[in-house]
Amino acid sequence: MKFQLFLAICLSVAVVSLAKDPKDCEVCKKVVSKVIDSVKAAGNEVTDQGAVAAELKDYCAKTHINKENRFCYYLGATEDAATGLINEMTGPVSRFMPPAAVCSKLKKKDSQLCELQYDEEIDLSTIDLSKQRVKVLKKILSEKFGDACKGCLEKRDFIKRIEELKSRDEL
């Protein structure tokens, strides 16, 4: 009886450990997928490592999403990056490896690449702006509207600017 209980516990632990977190390597998977799609859209072959590397650098130069930019930096695809793991990504991609497998290979080289996760989306229709910190209000302004709110000094200034931009976008 004790052996069966021990076996059941071991199996349940094994099943839980095998379950993958959907947010694991989410930034990596999304960036690799976008790069593969843009290579195909440009009419290039995915087997061409040079084309994949060029498309990755082009994508990284254009992205304004903070987490994706950080991923590009870790990979070495930005101008100021000190590392050079681009070939570690373009090689598996050129052999038609799926993005999840590419990211698991990259994780073995640099675990920081898979630690990046996107921030949760903020729904402006349900959020109470007056209860948010100024840091969150600044984040909403920069990410949702691309506005820095120059001249905003107090919390009410940020809230007023968000309301103005929100009403403008609804029109």
Short mmCIF file of N, CA and C in Angstrom, two decimals:
data_model
loop_
_atom_site.label_atom_id
_atom_site.label_comp_id
_atom_site.label_asym_id
_atom_site.label_seq_id
_atom_site.Cartn_x
_atom_site.Cartn_y
_atom_site.Cartn_z
N MET A 1 0.82 -1.19 0.00
CA MET A 1 0.00 0.00 0.00
C MET A 1 0.87 1.26 0.00
N LYS A 2 1.92 1.24 0.84
CA LYS A 2 2.80 2.39 0.91
C LYS A 2 3.53 2.60 -0.41
N PHE A 3 3.90 1.50 -1.05
CA PHE A 3 4.60 1.59 -2.33
C PHE A 3 3.71 2.22 -3.39
N GLN A 4 2.42 1.84 -3.42
CA GLN A 4 1.49 2.40 -4.40
C GLN A 4 1.29 3.90 -4.16
N LEU A 5 1.22 4.28 -2.90
CA LEU A 5 1.07 5.70 -2.58
C LEU A 5 2.32 6.47 -3.00
N PHE A 6 3.48 5.91 -2.73
CA PHE A 6 4.75 6.53 -3.13
C PHE A 6 4.83 6.66 -4.64
N LEU A 7 4.44 5.62 -5.35
CA LEU A 7 4.45 5.63 -6.81
C LEU A 7 3.50 6.68 -7.36
N ALA A 8 2.33 6.81 -6.78
CA ALA A 8 1.35 7.81 -7.23
C ALA A 8 1.88 9.22 -7.02
N ILE A 9 2.53 9.46 -5.90
CA ILE A 9 3.09 10.78 -5.62
C ILE A 9 4.20 11.10 -6.60
N CYS A 10 5.08 10.14 -6.86
CA CYS A 10 6.17 10.36 -7.82
C CYS A 10 5.64 10.65 -9.21
N LEU A 11 4.61 9.94 -9.65
CA LEU A 11 4.04 10.17 -10.97
C LEU A 11 3.38 11.54 -11.06
N SER A 12 2.70 11.95 -9.99
CA SER A 12 2.06 13.26 -10.03
C SER A 12 3.10 14.38 -10.07
N VAL A 13 4.20 14.21 -9.35
CA VAL A 13 5.27 15.20 -9.39
C VAL A 13 5.89 15.25 -10.78
N ALA A 14 6.06 14.10 -11.41
CA ALA A 14 6.64 14.05 -12.75
C ALA A 14 5.73 14.73 -13.76
N VAL A 15 4.42 14.53 -13.65
CA VAL A 15 3.48 15.14 -14.57
C VAL A 15 3.47 16.65 -14.40
N VAL A 16 3.51 17.13 -13.17
CA VAL A 16 3.51 18.56 -12.91
C VAL A 16 4.79 19.20 -13.45
N SER A 17 5.92 18.52 -13.29
CA SER A 17 7.18 19.08 -13.78
C SER A 17 7.25 19.10 -15.30
N LEU A 18 6.54 18.20 -15.96
CA LEU A 18 6.54 18.17 -17.42
C LEU A 18 5.62 19.22 -18.03
N ALA A 19 4.65 19.68 -17.26
CA ALA A 19 3.73 20.69 -17.76
C ALA A 19 4.51 21.99 -18.01
N LYS A 20 4.38 22.51 -19.21
CA LYS A 20 5.12 23.71 -19.59
C LYS A 20 4.32 24.95 -19.21
N ASP A 21 5.03 25.94 -18.76
CA ASP A 21 4.43 27.22 -18.47
C ASP A 21 4.21 27.94 -19.80
N PRO A 22 2.99 28.40 -20.09
CA PRO A 22 2.76 29.06 -21.38
C PRO A 22 3.53 30.37 -21.52
N LYS A 23 3.94 30.96 -20.42
CA LYS A 23 4.70 32.21 -20.49
C LYS A 23 6.20 31.96 -20.58
N ASP A 24 6.62 30.70 -20.55
CA ASP A 24 8.04 30.38 -20.63
C ASP A 24 8.54 30.73 -22.03
N CYS A 25 9.52 31.56 -22.11
CA CYS A 25 10.15 31.99 -23.37
C CYS A 25 9.16 32.69 -24.31
N GLU A 26 8.14 33.35 -23.78
CA GLU A 26 7.12 33.91 -24.66
C GLU A 26 7.66 35.02 -25.56
N VAL A 27 8.55 35.85 -25.05
CA VAL A 27 9.11 36.91 -25.88
C VAL A 27 9.98 36.30 -26.99
N CYS A 28 10.77 35.33 -26.63
CA CYS A 28 11.64 34.66 -27.60
C CYS A 28 10.80 34.02 -28.71
N LYS A 29 9.79 33.27 -28.33
CA LYS A 29 8.96 32.59 -29.32
C LYS A 29 8.29 33.59 -30.27
N LYS A 30 7.80 34.68 -29.71
CA LYS A 30 7.10 35.65 -30.53
C LYS A 30 8.07 36.36 -31.49
N VAL A 31 9.24 36.73 -31.01
CA VAL A 31 10.21 37.42 -31.87
C VAL A 31 10.70 36.49 -32.97
N VAL A 32 11.02 35.25 -32.62
CA VAL A 32 11.49 34.29 -33.63
C VAL A 32 10.39 34.05 -34.67
N SER A 33 9.15 33.93 -34.23
CA SER A 33 8.04 33.75 -35.18
C SER A 33 7.89 34.95 -36.11
N LYS A 34 7.98 36.15 -35.53
CA LYS A 34 7.86 37.35 -36.35
C LYS A 34 8.99 37.45 -37.37
N VAL A 35 10.19 37.09 -36.96
CA VAL A 35 11.34 37.16 -37.88
C VAL A 35 11.16 36.14 -39.01
N ILE A 36 10.73 34.93 -38.67
CA ILE A 36 10.50 33.91 -39.71
C ILE A 36 9.44 34.38 -40.68
N ASP A 37 8.34 34.94 -40.16
CA ASP A 37 7.27 35.43 -41.03
C ASP A 37 7.75 36.58 -41.92
N SER A 38 8.57 37.47 -41.38
CA SER A 38 9.04 38.59 -42.20
C SER A 38 10.05 38.14 -43.26
N VAL A 39 10.83 37.10 -42.96
CA VAL A 39 11.75 36.55 -43.97
C VAL A 39 10.94 35.96 -45.12
N LYS A 40 9.89 35.22 -44.77
CA LYS A 40 9.04 34.64 -45.82
C LYS A 40 8.31 35.72 -46.60
N ALA A 41 7.85 36.76 -45.91
CA ALA A 41 7.12 37.84 -46.59
C ALA A 41 8.03 38.62 -47.53
N ALA A 42 9.31 38.71 -47.19
CA ALA A 42 10.27 39.43 -48.04
C ALA A 42 10.66 38.61 -49.26
N GLY A 43 10.22 37.36 -49.32
CA GLY A 43 10.52 36.51 -50.47
C GLY A 43 11.85 35.79 -50.35
N ASN A 44 12.46 35.81 -49.19
CA ASN A 44 13.73 35.11 -48.98
C ASN A 44 13.48 33.70 -48.46
N GLU A 45 14.47 32.88 -48.60
CA GLU A 45 14.40 31.52 -48.09
C GLU A 45 14.80 31.51 -46.62
N VAL A 46 14.09 30.72 -45.82
CA VAL A 46 14.42 30.61 -44.40
C VAL A 46 15.75 29.88 -44.23
N THR A 47 16.15 29.10 -45.22
CA THR A 47 17.41 28.36 -45.13
C THR A 47 18.64 29.27 -45.26
N ASP A 48 18.44 30.49 -45.71
CA ASP A 48 19.54 31.44 -45.86
C ASP A 48 19.79 32.15 -44.52
N GLN A 49 20.86 31.75 -43.83
CA GLN A 49 21.15 32.31 -42.52
C GLN A 49 21.43 33.81 -42.57
N GLY A 50 22.05 34.25 -43.63
CA GLY A 50 22.34 35.68 -43.78
C GLY A 50 21.07 36.51 -43.87
N ALA A 51 20.08 35.99 -44.62
CA ALA A 51 18.81 36.71 -44.76
C ALA A 51 18.06 36.75 -43.42
N VAL A 52 18.12 35.64 -42.69
CA VAL A 52 17.46 35.58 -41.38
C VAL A 52 18.14 36.55 -40.41
N ALA A 53 19.46 36.59 -40.42
CA ALA A 53 20.20 37.49 -39.54
C ALA A 53 19.91 38.95 -39.89
N ALA A 54 19.87 39.25 -41.18
CA ALA A 54 19.59 40.62 -41.61
C ALA A 54 18.17 41.03 -41.22
N GLU A 55 17.24 40.12 -41.37
CA GLU A 55 15.85 40.41 -41.00
C GLU A 55 15.71 40.58 -39.49
N LEU A 56 16.45 39.79 -38.72
CA LEU A 56 16.43 39.92 -37.26
C LEU A 56 16.97 41.28 -36.85
N LYS A 57 18.09 41.69 -37.42
CA LYS A 57 18.66 43.00 -37.08
C LYS A 57 17.72 44.14 -37.49
N ASP A 58 17.08 43.99 -38.65
CA ASP A 58 16.13 44.99 -39.10
C ASP A 58 14.94 45.07 -38.16
N TYR A 59 14.42 43.91 -37.76
CA TYR A 59 13.29 43.87 -36.82
C TYR A 59 13.68 44.51 -35.49
N CYS A 60 14.85 44.17 -35.01
CA CYS A 60 15.30 44.70 -33.72
C CYS A 60 15.53 46.20 -33.76
N ALA A 61 15.93 46.72 -34.91
CA ALA A 61 16.12 48.16 -35.03
C ALA A 61 14.79 48.91 -35.02
N LYS A 62 13.73 48.25 -35.47
CA LYS A 62 12.43 48.90 -35.58
C LYS A 62 11.54 48.72 -34.34
N THR A 63 11.80 47.71 -33.54
CA THR A 63 10.89 47.43 -32.43
C THR A 63 10.98 48.49 -31.34
N HIS A 64 9.82 48.82 -30.79
CA HIS A 64 9.76 49.78 -29.70
C HIS A 64 9.21 49.13 -28.43
N ILE A 65 8.95 47.85 -28.50
CA ILE A 65 8.46 47.14 -27.33
C ILE A 65 9.66 46.81 -26.45
N ASN A 66 9.60 47.22 -25.23
CA ASN A 66 10.75 47.14 -24.33
C ASN A 66 11.27 45.71 -24.17
N LYS A 67 10.39 44.75 -23.98
CA LYS A 67 10.84 43.37 -23.75
C LYS A 67 11.49 42.78 -24.99
N GLU A 68 10.95 43.09 -26.15
CA GLU A 68 11.54 42.59 -27.40
C GLU A 68 12.89 43.25 -27.65
N ASN A 69 13.00 44.52 -27.32
CA ASN A 69 14.27 45.20 -27.47
C ASN A 69 15.31 44.59 -26.54
N ARG A 70 14.91 44.24 -25.34
CA ARG A 70 15.82 43.60 -24.38
C ARG A 70 16.25 42.23 -24.91
N PHE A 71 15.32 41.49 -25.51
CA PHE A 71 15.65 40.19 -26.11
C PHE A 71 16.68 40.38 -27.22
N CYS A 72 16.47 41.37 -28.06
CA CYS A 72 17.42 41.64 -29.14
C CYS A 72 18.80 41.99 -28.59
N TYR A 73 18.82 42.73 -27.49
CA TYR A 73 20.09 43.08 -26.86
C TYR A 73 20.81 41.84 -26.35
N TYR A 74 20.08 40.96 -25.67
CA TYR A 74 20.68 39.73 -25.15
C TYR A 74 21.18 38.84 -26.29
N LEU A 75 20.47 38.86 -27.41
CA LEU A 75 20.85 38.03 -28.55
C LEU A 75 22.02 38.62 -29.33
N GLY A 76 22.23 39.92 -29.21
CA GLY A 76 23.32 40.58 -29.91
C GLY A 76 22.89 41.19 -31.22
N ALA A 77 21.60 41.47 -31.37
CA ALA A 77 21.09 41.99 -32.63
C ALA A 77 20.88 43.50 -32.61
N THR A 78 21.31 44.17 -31.54
CA THR A 78 21.21 45.62 -31.49
C THR A 78 22.61 46.22 -31.66
N GLU A 79 22.63 47.50 -31.93
CA GLU A 79 23.91 48.18 -32.16
C GLU A 79 24.81 48.20 -30.92
N ASP A 80 24.20 48.30 -29.75
CA ASP A 80 24.97 48.44 -28.52
C ASP A 80 25.21 47.12 -27.78
N ALA A 81 24.83 46.01 -28.38
CA ALA A 81 24.96 44.71 -27.72
C ALA A 81 26.41 44.25 -27.68
N ALA A 82 26.76 43.60 -26.59
CA ALA A 82 28.13 43.12 -26.42
C ALA A 82 28.26 41.64 -26.75
N THR A 83 27.15 40.94 -26.85
CA THR A 83 27.18 39.51 -27.13
C THR A 83 26.93 39.25 -28.61
N GLY A 84 27.09 38.02 -29.00
CA GLY A 84 26.86 37.66 -30.39
C GLY A 84 26.27 36.27 -30.53
N LEU A 85 25.01 36.13 -30.15
CA LEU A 85 24.35 34.83 -30.25
C LEU A 85 23.44 34.72 -31.47
N ILE A 86 23.60 35.62 -32.43
CA ILE A 86 22.73 35.61 -33.60
C ILE A 86 22.83 34.29 -34.35
N ASN A 87 24.04 33.77 -34.50
CA ASN A 87 24.21 32.50 -35.22
C ASN A 87 23.56 31.34 -34.49
N GLU A 88 23.44 31.45 -33.17
CA GLU A 88 22.78 30.41 -32.39
C GLU A 88 21.29 30.39 -32.66
N MET A 89 20.74 31.51 -33.16
CA MET A 89 19.33 31.55 -33.53
C MET A 89 19.12 31.25 -35.00
N THR A 90 19.97 31.82 -35.86
CA THR A 90 19.76 31.66 -37.30
C THR A 90 20.04 30.24 -37.77
N GLY A 91 20.95 29.54 -37.12
CA GLY A 91 21.26 28.16 -37.51
C GLY A 91 20.06 27.24 -37.39
N PRO A 92 19.46 27.12 -36.20
CA PRO A 92 18.28 26.27 -36.06
C PRO A 92 17.09 26.73 -36.91
N VAL A 93 16.93 28.04 -37.06
CA VAL A 93 15.82 28.54 -37.89
C VAL A 93 16.02 28.10 -39.33
N SER A 94 17.26 28.13 -39.81
CA SER A 94 17.53 27.74 -41.20
C SER A 94 17.32 26.24 -41.42
N ARG A 95 17.28 25.47 -40.35
CA ARG A 95 17.00 24.04 -40.44
C ARG A 95 15.55 23.73 -40.11
N PHE A 96 14.68 24.74 -40.24
CA PHE A 96 13.23 24.63 -40.06
C PHE A 96 12.83 24.17 -38.67
N MET A 97 13.59 24.53 -37.67
CA MET A 97 13.26 24.20 -36.30
C MET A 97 12.16 25.16 -35.83
N PRO A 98 11.13 24.68 -35.13
CA PRO A 98 10.06 25.57 -34.69
C PRO A 98 10.56 26.56 -33.63
N PRO A 99 9.89 27.70 -33.48
CA PRO A 99 10.34 28.72 -32.54
C PRO A 99 10.52 28.22 -31.11
N ALA A 100 9.65 27.34 -30.64
CA ALA A 100 9.78 26.83 -29.27
C ALA A 100 11.09 26.05 -29.10
N ALA A 101 11.46 25.27 -30.11
CA ALA A 101 12.70 24.50 -30.03
C ALA A 101 13.92 25.42 -30.14
N VAL A 102 13.82 26.44 -30.98
CA VAL A 102 14.91 27.40 -31.11
C VAL A 102 15.14 28.09 -29.76
N CYS A 103 14.06 28.46 -29.12
CA CYS A 103 14.18 29.15 -27.83
C CYS A 103 14.72 28.24 -26.74
N SER A 104 14.37 26.96 -26.78
CA SER A 104 14.93 26.05 -25.77
C SER A 104 16.43 25.87 -25.99
N LYS A 105 16.89 25.89 -27.25
CA LYS A 105 18.33 25.84 -27.51
C LYS A 105 19.02 27.11 -27.04
N LEU A 106 18.38 28.25 -27.28
CA LEU A 106 18.94 29.52 -26.83
C LEU A 106 18.98 29.60 -25.31
N LYS A 107 18.00 29.00 -24.67
CA LYS A 107 17.94 29.02 -23.21
C LYS A 107 19.16 28.32 -22.60
N LYS A 108 19.64 27.28 -23.29
CA LYS A 108 20.82 26.58 -22.81
C LYS A 108 22.07 27.46 -22.90
N LYS A 109 22.10 28.35 -23.87
CA LYS A 109 23.25 29.24 -24.05
C LYS A 109 23.18 30.43 -23.08
N ASP A 110 21.97 31.03 -22.95
CA ASP A 110 21.79 32.18 -22.09
C ASP A 110 20.37 32.15 -21.52
N SER A 111 20.26 31.85 -20.26
CA SER A 111 18.94 31.68 -19.64
C SER A 111 18.14 32.98 -19.56
N GLN A 112 18.81 34.13 -19.66
CA GLN A 112 18.11 35.41 -19.62
C GLN A 112 17.11 35.55 -20.77
N LEU A 113 17.40 34.91 -21.89
CA LEU A 113 16.54 35.03 -23.06
C LEU A 113 15.14 34.51 -22.80
N CYS A 114 15.03 33.49 -21.96
CA CYS A 114 13.71 32.91 -21.70
C CYS A 114 13.06 33.45 -20.43
N GLU A 115 13.77 34.28 -19.70
CA GLU A 115 13.18 34.86 -18.50
C GLU A 115 12.31 36.07 -18.83
N LEU A 116 12.45 36.61 -20.03
CA LEU A 116 11.66 37.77 -20.43
C LEU A 116 10.21 37.39 -20.65
N GLN A 117 9.31 38.19 -20.08
CA GLN A 117 7.88 37.98 -20.27
C GLN A 117 7.22 39.32 -20.53
N TYR A 118 6.17 39.29 -21.34
CA TYR A 118 5.43 40.52 -21.61
C TYR A 118 4.66 40.94 -20.37
N ASP A 119 4.48 42.25 -20.22
CA ASP A 119 3.67 42.76 -19.13
C ASP A 119 2.20 42.51 -19.46
N GLU A 120 1.38 42.44 -18.42
CA GLU A 120 -0.04 42.23 -18.65
C GLU A 120 -0.65 43.48 -19.28
N GLU A 121 -1.60 43.26 -20.18
CA GLU A 121 -2.28 44.36 -20.85
C GLU A 121 -3.16 45.11 -19.85
N ILE A 122 -3.16 46.41 -19.96
CA ILE A 122 -3.99 47.25 -19.09
C ILE A 122 -5.21 47.66 -19.88
N ASP A 123 -6.39 47.33 -19.35
CA ASP A 123 -7.65 47.67 -20.00
C ASP A 123 -8.10 49.03 -19.48
N LEU A 124 -8.07 50.04 -20.32
CA LEU A 124 -8.40 51.40 -19.90
C LEU A 124 -9.88 51.57 -19.58
N SER A 125 -10.73 50.70 -20.09
CA SER A 125 -12.15 50.85 -19.82
C SER A 125 -12.52 50.38 -18.42
N THR A 126 -11.73 49.50 -17.82
CA THR A 126 -12.06 48.98 -16.50
C THR A 126 -11.17 49.49 -15.39
N ILE A 127 -10.05 50.11 -15.72
CA ILE A 127 -9.09 50.53 -14.71
C ILE A 127 -9.50 51.88 -14.11
N ASP A 128 -9.30 52.02 -12.81
CA ASP A 128 -9.54 53.29 -12.12
C ASP A 128 -8.21 54.03 -12.07
N LEU A 129 -8.09 55.05 -12.89
CA LEU A 129 -6.81 55.76 -13.01
C LEU A 129 -6.41 56.46 -11.72
N SER A 130 -7.36 56.90 -10.95
CA SER A 130 -7.03 57.64 -9.73
C SER A 130 -6.40 56.74 -8.67
N LYS A 131 -6.56 55.44 -8.80
CA LYS A 131 -5.98 54.51 -7.83
C LYS A 131 -4.63 53.95 -8.27
N GLN A 132 -4.15 54.38 -9.43
CA GLN A 132 -2.89 53.87 -9.95
C GLN A 132 -1.74 54.77 -9.54
N ARG A 133 -0.57 54.20 -9.49
CA ARG A 133 0.63 54.98 -9.19
C ARG A 133 1.05 55.77 -10.43
N VAL A 134 1.85 56.77 -10.21
CA VAL A 134 2.33 57.61 -11.30
C VAL A 134 3.16 56.78 -12.28
N LYS A 135 3.90 55.82 -11.76
CA LYS A 135 4.71 54.94 -12.61
C LYS A 135 3.82 54.20 -13.61
N VAL A 136 2.67 53.70 -13.15
CA VAL A 136 1.74 52.98 -14.03
C VAL A 136 1.13 53.95 -15.04
N LEU A 137 0.80 55.15 -14.59
CA LEU A 137 0.23 56.15 -15.49
C LEU A 137 1.22 56.53 -16.59
N LYS A 138 2.49 56.67 -16.24
CA LYS A 138 3.53 56.96 -17.24
C LYS A 138 3.65 55.82 -18.24
N LYS A 139 3.56 54.60 -17.73
CA LYS A 139 3.65 53.41 -18.59
C LYS A 139 2.48 53.37 -19.56
N ILE A 140 1.28 53.69 -19.08
CA ILE A 140 0.10 53.72 -19.95
C ILE A 140 0.30 54.76 -21.04
N LEU A 141 0.77 55.93 -20.67
CA LEU A 141 0.98 56.99 -21.65
C LEU A 141 2.00 56.59 -22.72
N SER A 142 3.09 55.99 -22.29
CA SER A 142 4.13 55.66 -23.26
C SER A 142 3.77 54.47 -24.12
N GLU A 143 3.17 53.43 -23.54
CA GLU A 143 2.89 52.22 -24.31
C GLU A 143 1.61 52.30 -25.12
N LYS A 144 0.57 52.87 -24.57
CA LYS A 144 -0.72 52.91 -25.28
C LYS A 144 -0.80 54.06 -26.27
N PHE A 145 -0.23 55.20 -25.89
CA PHE A 145 -0.41 56.40 -26.70
C PHE A 145 0.88 56.95 -27.28
N GLY A 146 2.03 56.46 -26.84
CA GLY A 146 3.30 56.96 -27.33
C GLY A 146 3.56 58.41 -26.94
N ASP A 147 3.06 58.79 -25.78
CA ASP A 147 3.16 60.17 -25.31
C ASP A 147 3.99 60.21 -24.03
N ALA A 148 4.83 61.22 -23.90
CA ALA A 148 5.66 61.34 -22.70
C ALA A 148 5.05 62.30 -21.68
N CYS A 149 4.05 63.06 -22.07
CA CYS A 149 3.36 64.02 -21.21
C CYS A 149 4.35 65.02 -20.62
N LYS A 150 4.99 65.74 -21.48
CA LYS A 150 5.91 66.78 -21.01
C LYS A 150 5.10 67.88 -20.33
N GLY A 151 5.60 68.29 -19.20
CA GLY A 151 4.91 69.31 -18.43
C GLY A 151 4.00 68.74 -17.36
N CYS A 152 3.84 67.44 -17.33
CA CYS A 152 3.03 66.81 -16.28
C CYS A 152 3.87 66.72 -15.01
N LEU A 153 3.37 67.31 -13.96
CA LEU A 153 4.11 67.31 -12.72
C LEU A 153 3.44 66.45 -11.64
N GLU A 154 2.13 66.48 -11.62
CA GLU A 154 1.41 65.77 -10.57
C GLU A 154 0.57 64.66 -11.18
N LYS A 155 0.08 63.82 -10.30
CA LYS A 155 -0.70 62.66 -10.72
C LYS A 155 -1.93 63.09 -11.53
N ARG A 156 -2.59 64.13 -11.11
CA ARG A 156 -3.80 64.57 -11.82
C ARG A 156 -3.49 65.03 -13.24
N ASP A 157 -2.27 65.55 -13.46
CA ASP A 157 -1.87 65.95 -14.82
C ASP A 157 -1.77 64.73 -15.73
N PHE A 158 -1.21 63.65 -15.22
CA PHE A 158 -1.10 62.41 -16.01
C PHE A 158 -2.49 61.85 -16.31
N ILE A 159 -3.36 61.84 -15.30
CA ILE A 159 -4.72 61.32 -15.48
C ILE A 159 -5.46 62.16 -16.52
N LYS A 160 -5.33 63.47 -16.43
CA LYS A 160 -5.99 64.36 -17.39
C LYS A 160 -5.50 64.09 -18.81
N ARG A 161 -4.18 63.89 -18.97
CA ARG A 161 -3.62 63.62 -20.31
C ARG A 161 -4.11 62.28 -20.86
N ILE A 162 -4.17 61.26 -19.99
CA ILE A 162 -4.68 59.95 -20.43
C ILE A 162 -6.14 60.07 -20.87
N GLU A 163 -6.94 60.79 -20.11
CA GLU A 163 -8.34 60.97 -20.46
C GLU A 163 -8.49 61.70 -21.80
N GLU A 164 -7.65 62.73 -22.02
CA GLU A 164 -7.69 63.46 -23.29
C GLU A 164 -7.36 62.53 -24.46
N LEU A 165 -6.30 61.76 -24.31
CA LEU A 165 -5.88 60.87 -25.39
C LEU A 165 -6.88 59.74 -25.61
N LYS A 166 -7.47 59.27 -24.52
CA LYS A 166 -8.46 58.20 -24.62
C LYS A 166 -9.70 58.68 -25.36
N SER A 167 -10.15 59.88 -25.06
CA SER A 167 -11.33 60.42 -25.74
C SER A 167 -11.02 60.73 -27.20
N ARG A 168 -9.79 61.16 -27.49
CA ARG A 168 -9.39 61.43 -28.87
C ARG A 168 -9.38 60.15 -29.69
N ASP A 169 -8.90 59.04 -29.08
CA ASP A 169 -8.84 57.77 -29.81
C ASP A 169 -10.22 57.16 -30.02
N GLU A 170 -11.18 57.48 -29.15
CA GLU A 170 -12.52 56.94 -29.31
C GLU A 170 -13.25 57.57 -30.47
N LEU A 171 -12.87 58.77 -30.85
CA LEU A 171 -13.51 59.45 -31.97
C LEU A 171 -13.17 58.83 -33.24
#
